[in-house]
């Protein structure tokens, strides 16, 4: 059995309305008012009846507002769930559509005569495949179990910068040598993706010839990246 709960302000308002109606009716009764209306209701009871009607109206209005809020919440949750489903479907389709071209390019690498170029292409294809996998992780982040491990930040930072240098020759990406950094507990793939997105955005909004430096240092018990 569901309990009907009312807000504090509604309860106070209803109590005041009933108290006023009761006091007025009691005053009329004590003054000797005993006339009876055509409906068979004595005149002294009218204020009390009106107060009860007001209380019922207030309660119904409060109930209606709560029901409306529940409907809006249900619709919003349904819309968010549908949006997540569409996003997951898009990521799954993207993953499927890109697998074949990546595989085909890997198979064509032996035909590349320049070993350095072949290695660079192979590295970027591997990174692209990894990025797709990481994108899938993010799309399923609610169900994804983080693979926490001890991660060496300098290695991740260098990997991010090297990945971006291949496609961004007009911006200088630097990582000044700093004091040794302690390993951090993190999901390596998601950490790479987070740092990649930050630096990639910086590259996008930098003018040709600009320098972007990635710094890392220890502050108390934390490792700070900037």
mmCIF file of C-alpha atoms in Angstrom:
data_model
loop_
_atom_site.group_PDB
_atom_site.id
_atom_site.type_symbol
_atom_site.label_atom_id
_atom_site.label_comp_id
_atom_site.label_asym_id
_atom_site.label_seq_id
_atom_site.Cartn_x
_atom_site.Cartn_y
_atom_site.Cartn_z
ATOM 1 C CA UNK A 1 0.000 0.000 0.000
ATOM 2 C CA UNK A 2 1.476 3.340 -1.097
ATOM 3 C CA UNK A 3 1.638 6.175 1.399
ATOM 4 C CA UNK A 4 0.517 9.619 0.342
ATOM 5 C CA UNK A 5 3.101 12.121 1.512
ATOM 6 C CA UNK A 6 2.687 15.873 1.431
ATOM 7 C CA UNK A 7 5.238 18.622 1.617
ATOM 8 C CA UNK A 8 5.868 20.543 4.821
ATOM 9 C CA UNK A 9 4.442 23.793 3.408
ATOM 10 C CA UNK A 10 1.305 21.972 2.194
ATOM 11 C CA UNK A 11 0.787 20.386 5.612
ATOM 12 C CA UNK A 12 1.217 23.740 7.356
ATOM 13 C CA UNK A 13 -1.149 25.498 4.930
ATOM 14 C CA UNK A 14 -3.799 22.800 5.334
ATOM 15 C CA UNK A 15 -3.501 22.869 9.121
ATOM 16 C CA UNK A 16 -3.905 26.653 9.164
ATOM 17 C CA UNK A 17 -6.978 26.485 6.898
ATOM 18 C CA UNK A 18 -8.594 23.853 9.115
ATOM 19 C CA UNK A 19 -7.711 25.750 12.296
ATOM 20 C CA UNK A 20 -9.223 28.991 10.959
ATOM 21 C CA UNK A 21 -12.375 27.189 9.809
ATOM 22 C CA UNK A 22 -12.678 25.434 13.141
ATOM 23 C CA UNK A 23 -12.237 28.649 15.123
ATOM 24 C CA UNK A 24 -14.781 30.555 13.028
ATOM 25 C CA UNK A 25 -17.293 27.708 13.277
ATOM 26 C CA UNK A 26 -16.711 27.407 17.028
ATOM 27 C CA UNK A 27 -17.178 31.163 17.460
ATOM 28 C CA UNK A 28 -20.440 31.095 15.539
ATOM 29 C CA UNK A 29 -21.630 28.091 17.527
ATOM 30 C CA UNK A 30 -20.825 29.735 20.848
ATOM 31 C CA UNK A 31 -22.593 32.937 19.779
ATOM 32 C CA UNK A 32 -25.783 30.947 19.366
ATOM 33 C CA UNK A 33 -25.855 30.840 15.581
ATOM 34 C CA UNK A 34 -28.184 27.964 14.788
ATOM 35 C CA UNK A 35 -29.732 28.827 11.460
ATOM 36 C CA UNK A 36 -29.964 26.052 8.890
ATOM 37 C CA UNK A 37 -29.364 26.534 5.173
ATOM 38 C CA UNK A 38 -31.531 25.029 2.458
ATOM 39 C CA UNK A 39 -29.009 22.231 1.956
ATOM 40 C CA UNK A 40 -29.598 21.123 5.511
ATOM 41 C CA UNK A 41 -26.259 22.432 6.739
ATOM 42 C CA UNK A 42 -26.239 24.635 9.785
ATOM 43 C CA UNK A 43 -24.685 28.045 9.199
ATOM 44 C CA UNK A 44 -22.005 27.623 11.861
ATOM 45 C CA UNK A 45 -20.598 24.583 9.994
ATOM 46 C CA UNK A 46 -20.087 26.451 6.706
ATOM 47 C CA UNK A 47 -16.608 27.859 7.563
ATOM 48 C CA UNK A 48 -15.450 24.398 8.589
ATOM 49 C CA UNK A 49 -16.785 22.856 5.356
ATOM 50 C CA UNK A 50 -15.105 25.585 3.260
ATOM 51 C CA UNK A 51 -11.821 25.025 5.098
ATOM 52 C CA UNK A 52 -12.052 21.283 4.384
ATOM 53 C CA UNK A 53 -12.685 22.007 0.701
ATOM 54 C CA UNK A 54 -9.623 24.287 0.610
ATOM 55 C CA UNK A 55 -7.480 21.590 2.233
ATOM 56 C CA UNK A 56 -8.662 18.945 -0.236
ATOM 57 C CA UNK A 57 -7.926 21.316 -3.110
ATOM 58 C CA UNK A 58 -4.431 22.021 -1.797
ATOM 59 C CA UNK A 59 -3.731 18.301 -1.345
ATOM 60 C CA UNK A 60 -4.980 17.476 -4.844
ATOM 61 C CA UNK A 61 -2.845 20.243 -6.334
ATOM 62 C CA UNK A 62 0.215 18.976 -4.459
ATOM 63 C CA UNK A 63 -0.488 15.404 -5.628
ATOM 64 C CA UNK A 64 -0.901 16.574 -9.240
ATOM 65 C CA UNK A 65 2.390 18.466 -9.195
ATOM 66 C CA UNK A 66 4.227 15.432 -7.823
ATOM 67 C CA UNK A 67 2.670 13.146 -10.407
ATOM 68 C CA UNK A 68 3.635 15.590 -13.169
ATOM 69 C CA UNK A 69 7.212 15.708 -11.843
ATOM 70 C CA UNK A 70 7.350 11.884 -11.869
ATOM 71 C CA UNK A 71 6.127 11.763 -15.467
ATOM 72 C CA UNK A 72 8.715 14.353 -16.534
ATOM 73 C CA UNK A 73 11.473 12.433 -14.727
ATOM 74 C CA UNK A 74 10.410 9.166 -16.383
ATOM 75 C CA UNK A 75 10.394 10.796 -19.824
ATOM 76 C CA UNK A 76 13.802 12.377 -19.237
ATOM 77 C CA UNK A 77 15.326 9.074 -18.093
ATOM 78 C CA UNK A 78 13.806 7.313 -21.103
ATOM 79 C CA UNK A 79 15.273 9.951 -23.446
ATOM 80 C CA UNK A 80 18.716 9.620 -21.828
ATOM 81 C CA UNK A 81 18.553 5.825 -22.117
ATOM 82 C CA UNK A 82 17.602 6.082 -25.797
ATOM 83 C CA UNK A 83 20.476 8.505 -26.383
ATOM 84 C CA UNK A 84 22.938 6.074 -24.770
ATOM 85 C CA UNK A 85 21.602 3.229 -26.916
ATOM 86 C CA UNK A 86 22.052 5.280 -30.106
ATOM 87 C CA UNK A 87 25.577 6.227 -29.054
ATOM 88 C CA UNK A 88 26.523 2.621 -28.355
ATOM 89 C CA UNK A 89 25.045 1.554 -31.677
ATOM 90 C CA UNK A 90 27.086 4.235 -33.456
ATOM 91 C CA UNK A 91 30.308 3.162 -31.735
ATOM 92 C CA UNK A 92 29.646 -0.490 -32.570
ATOM 93 C CA UNK A 93 29.010 0.431 -36.220
ATOM 94 C CA UNK A 94 32.143 2.605 -36.296
ATOM 95 C CA UNK A 95 34.192 -0.226 -34.836
ATOM 96 C CA UNK A 96 32.860 -2.637 -37.454
ATOM 97 C CA UNK A 97 33.339 -0.236 -40.377
ATOM 98 C CA UNK A 98 36.949 0.623 -39.493
ATOM 99 C CA UNK A 99 38.240 -2.860 -38.744
ATOM 100 C CA UNK A 100 38.401 -3.959 -42.387
ATOM 101 C CA UNK A 101 40.267 -0.856 -43.686
ATOM 102 C CA UNK A 102 42.775 -1.078 -40.829
ATOM 103 C CA UNK A 103 43.363 -4.770 -41.532
ATOM 104 C CA UNK A 104 43.770 -4.048 -45.255
ATOM 105 C CA UNK A 105 46.333 -1.318 -44.590
ATOM 106 C CA UNK A 106 48.280 -3.618 -42.264
ATOM 107 C CA UNK A 107 48.412 -6.230 -45.031
ATOM 108 C CA UNK A 108 49.699 -3.620 -47.499
ATOM 109 C CA UNK A 109 52.581 -2.497 -45.262
ATOM 110 C CA UNK A 110 55.116 -5.026 -46.662
ATOM 111 C CA UNK A 111 54.812 -3.212 -50.008
ATOM 112 C CA UNK A 112 56.046 0.057 -48.501
ATOM 113 C CA UNK A 113 59.727 0.386 -49.478
ATOM 114 C CA UNK A 114 60.688 2.953 -46.851
ATOM 115 C CA UNK A 115 61.120 1.051 -43.532
ATOM 116 C CA UNK A 116 60.763 4.196 -41.419
ATOM 117 C CA UNK A 117 57.554 5.169 -43.200
ATOM 118 C CA UNK A 118 56.198 1.635 -42.855
ATOM 119 C CA UNK A 119 56.923 1.678 -39.134
ATOM 120 C CA UNK A 120 55.244 5.080 -38.736
ATOM 121 C CA UNK A 121 52.159 3.852 -40.603
ATOM 122 C CA UNK A 122 52.052 0.675 -38.530
ATOM 123 C CA UNK A 123 52.326 2.680 -35.326
ATOM 124 C CA UNK A 124 49.457 4.974 -36.350
ATOM 125 C CA UNK A 125 47.269 2.054 -37.402
ATOM 126 C CA UNK A 126 47.860 0.409 -34.036
ATOM 127 C CA UNK A 127 47.032 3.662 -32.287
ATOM 128 C CA UNK A 128 43.875 4.101 -34.355
ATOM 129 C CA UNK A 129 42.742 0.610 -33.419
ATOM 130 C CA UNK A 130 43.513 1.382 -29.783
ATOM 131 C CA UNK A 131 41.577 4.647 -29.915
ATOM 132 C CA UNK A 132 38.551 2.853 -31.325
ATOM 133 C CA UNK A 133 38.796 0.340 -28.505
ATOM 134 C CA UNK A 134 39.065 3.152 -25.952
ATOM 135 C CA UNK A 135 36.071 4.902 -27.484
ATOM 136 C CA UNK A 136 34.117 1.700 -27.010
ATOM 137 C CA UNK A 137 35.221 1.637 -23.383
ATOM 138 C CA UNK A 138 33.907 5.134 -22.815
ATOM 139 C CA UNK A 139 30.593 4.308 -24.470
ATOM 140 C CA UNK A 140 30.235 1.412 -22.016
ATOM 141 C CA UNK A 141 31.750 3.291 -19.077
ATOM 142 C CA UNK A 142 28.783 2.499 -16.794
ATOM 143 C CA UNK A 143 29.483 -1.229 -17.105
ATOM 144 C CA UNK A 144 33.229 -0.997 -17.678
ATOM 145 C CA UNK A 145 35.536 -2.330 -14.983
ATOM 146 C CA UNK A 146 38.626 -0.144 -14.732
ATOM 147 C CA UNK A 147 41.892 -1.986 -15.310
ATOM 148 C CA UNK A 148 43.888 -0.222 -12.599
ATOM 149 C CA UNK A 149 47.640 -0.688 -12.753
ATOM 150 C CA UNK A 150 50.849 1.166 -11.943
ATOM 151 C CA UNK A 151 51.353 3.521 -14.879
ATOM 152 C CA UNK A 152 54.554 5.379 -15.723
ATOM 153 C CA UNK A 153 53.385 8.887 -16.693
ATOM 154 C CA UNK A 154 56.456 9.863 -18.763
ATOM 155 C CA UNK A 155 55.853 6.864 -21.038
ATOM 156 C CA UNK A 156 52.199 7.789 -21.557
ATOM 157 C CA UNK A 157 53.028 11.454 -22.192
ATOM 158 C CA UNK A 158 55.733 10.606 -24.723
ATOM 159 C CA UNK A 159 53.367 8.202 -26.488
ATOM 160 C CA UNK A 160 50.701 10.904 -26.711
ATOM 161 C CA UNK A 161 53.127 13.490 -28.060
ATOM 162 C CA UNK A 162 54.662 11.099 -30.595
ATOM 163 C CA UNK A 163 51.219 10.143 -31.856
ATOM 164 C CA UNK A 164 50.275 13.781 -32.376
ATOM 165 C CA UNK A 165 53.618 14.807 -33.905
ATOM 166 C CA UNK A 166 53.043 12.539 -36.902
ATOM 167 C CA UNK A 167 49.970 14.478 -38.039
ATOM 168 C CA UNK A 168 50.845 17.938 -36.663
ATOM 169 C CA UNK A 169 54.146 19.167 -38.048
ATOM 170 C CA UNK A 170 53.341 22.886 -37.689
ATOM 171 C CA UNK A 171 53.152 22.871 -33.882
ATOM 172 C CA UNK A 172 56.108 21.994 -31.655
ATOM 173 C CA UNK A 173 55.233 19.541 -28.872
ATOM 174 C CA UNK A 174 57.668 19.407 -26.003
ATOM 175 C CA UNK A 175 58.022 17.525 -22.724
ATOM 176 C CA UNK A 176 60.893 19.024 -20.688
ATOM 177 C CA UNK A 177 62.793 16.472 -18.687
ATOM 178 C CA UNK A 178 61.654 16.631 -15.085
ATOM 179 C CA UNK A 179 62.503 14.911 -11.839
ATOM 180 C CA UNK A 180 61.582 11.220 -11.671
ATOM 181 C CA UNK A 181 57.856 10.774 -11.212
ATOM 182 C CA UNK A 182 56.299 8.005 -9.135
ATOM 183 C CA UNK A 183 53.967 5.552 -10.879
ATOM 184 C CA UNK A 184 50.276 6.404 -10.619
ATOM 185 C CA UNK A 185 47.388 3.986 -10.210
ATOM 186 C CA UNK A 186 45.188 4.350 -13.318
ATOM 187 C CA UNK A 187 43.584 2.634 -16.287
ATOM 188 C CA UNK A 188 46.342 3.011 -18.892
ATOM 189 C CA UNK A 189 44.100 3.162 -21.954
ATOM 190 C CA UNK A 190 41.679 5.693 -20.470
ATOM 191 C CA UNK A 191 44.544 7.829 -19.152
ATOM 192 C CA UNK A 192 46.109 7.884 -22.612
ATOM 193 C CA UNK A 193 42.803 8.888 -24.165
ATOM 194 C CA UNK A 194 42.260 11.671 -21.623
ATOM 195 C CA UNK A 195 45.746 13.141 -22.170
ATOM 196 C CA UNK A 196 45.448 12.704 -25.936
ATOM 197 C CA UNK A 197 42.205 14.681 -26.010
ATOM 198 C CA UNK A 198 43.675 17.511 -23.913
ATOM 199 C CA UNK A 199 46.814 17.907 -26.030
ATOM 200 C CA UNK A 200 44.939 17.398 -29.297
ATOM 201 C CA UNK A 201 42.564 20.248 -28.398
ATOM 202 C CA UNK A 202 45.545 22.447 -27.589
ATOM 203 C CA UNK A 203 47.041 21.657 -30.994
ATOM 204 C CA UNK A 204 43.773 22.408 -32.796
ATOM 205 C CA UNK A 205 43.539 25.906 -31.342
ATOM 206 C CA UNK A 206 47.216 26.840 -31.691
ATOM 207 C CA UNK A 207 48.640 28.924 -34.506
ATOM 208 C CA UNK A 208 51.335 27.443 -36.813
ATOM 209 C CA UNK A 209 54.750 27.638 -35.196
ATOM 210 C CA UNK A 210 53.358 27.595 -31.655
ATOM 211 C CA UNK A 211 55.004 25.572 -28.908
ATOM 212 C CA UNK A 212 53.012 23.353 -26.567
ATOM 213 C CA UNK A 213 54.824 22.017 -23.531
ATOM 214 C CA UNK A 214 53.596 19.241 -21.308
ATOM 215 C CA UNK A 215 54.885 19.473 -17.730
ATOM 216 C CA UNK A 216 54.588 16.979 -14.904
ATOM 217 C CA UNK A 217 55.733 17.365 -11.307
ATOM 218 C CA UNK A 218 55.050 16.121 -7.795
ATOM 219 C CA UNK A 219 53.066 18.360 -5.437
ATOM 220 C CA UNK A 220 52.806 16.901 -1.942
ATOM 221 C CA UNK A 221 51.271 13.453 -2.509
ATOM 222 C CA UNK A 222 49.903 14.217 -5.963
ATOM 223 C CA UNK A 223 51.345 14.183 -9.470
ATOM 224 C CA UNK A 224 50.353 17.354 -11.326
ATOM 225 C CA UNK A 225 50.090 17.554 -15.110
ATOM 226 C CA UNK A 226 49.880 20.873 -16.958
#
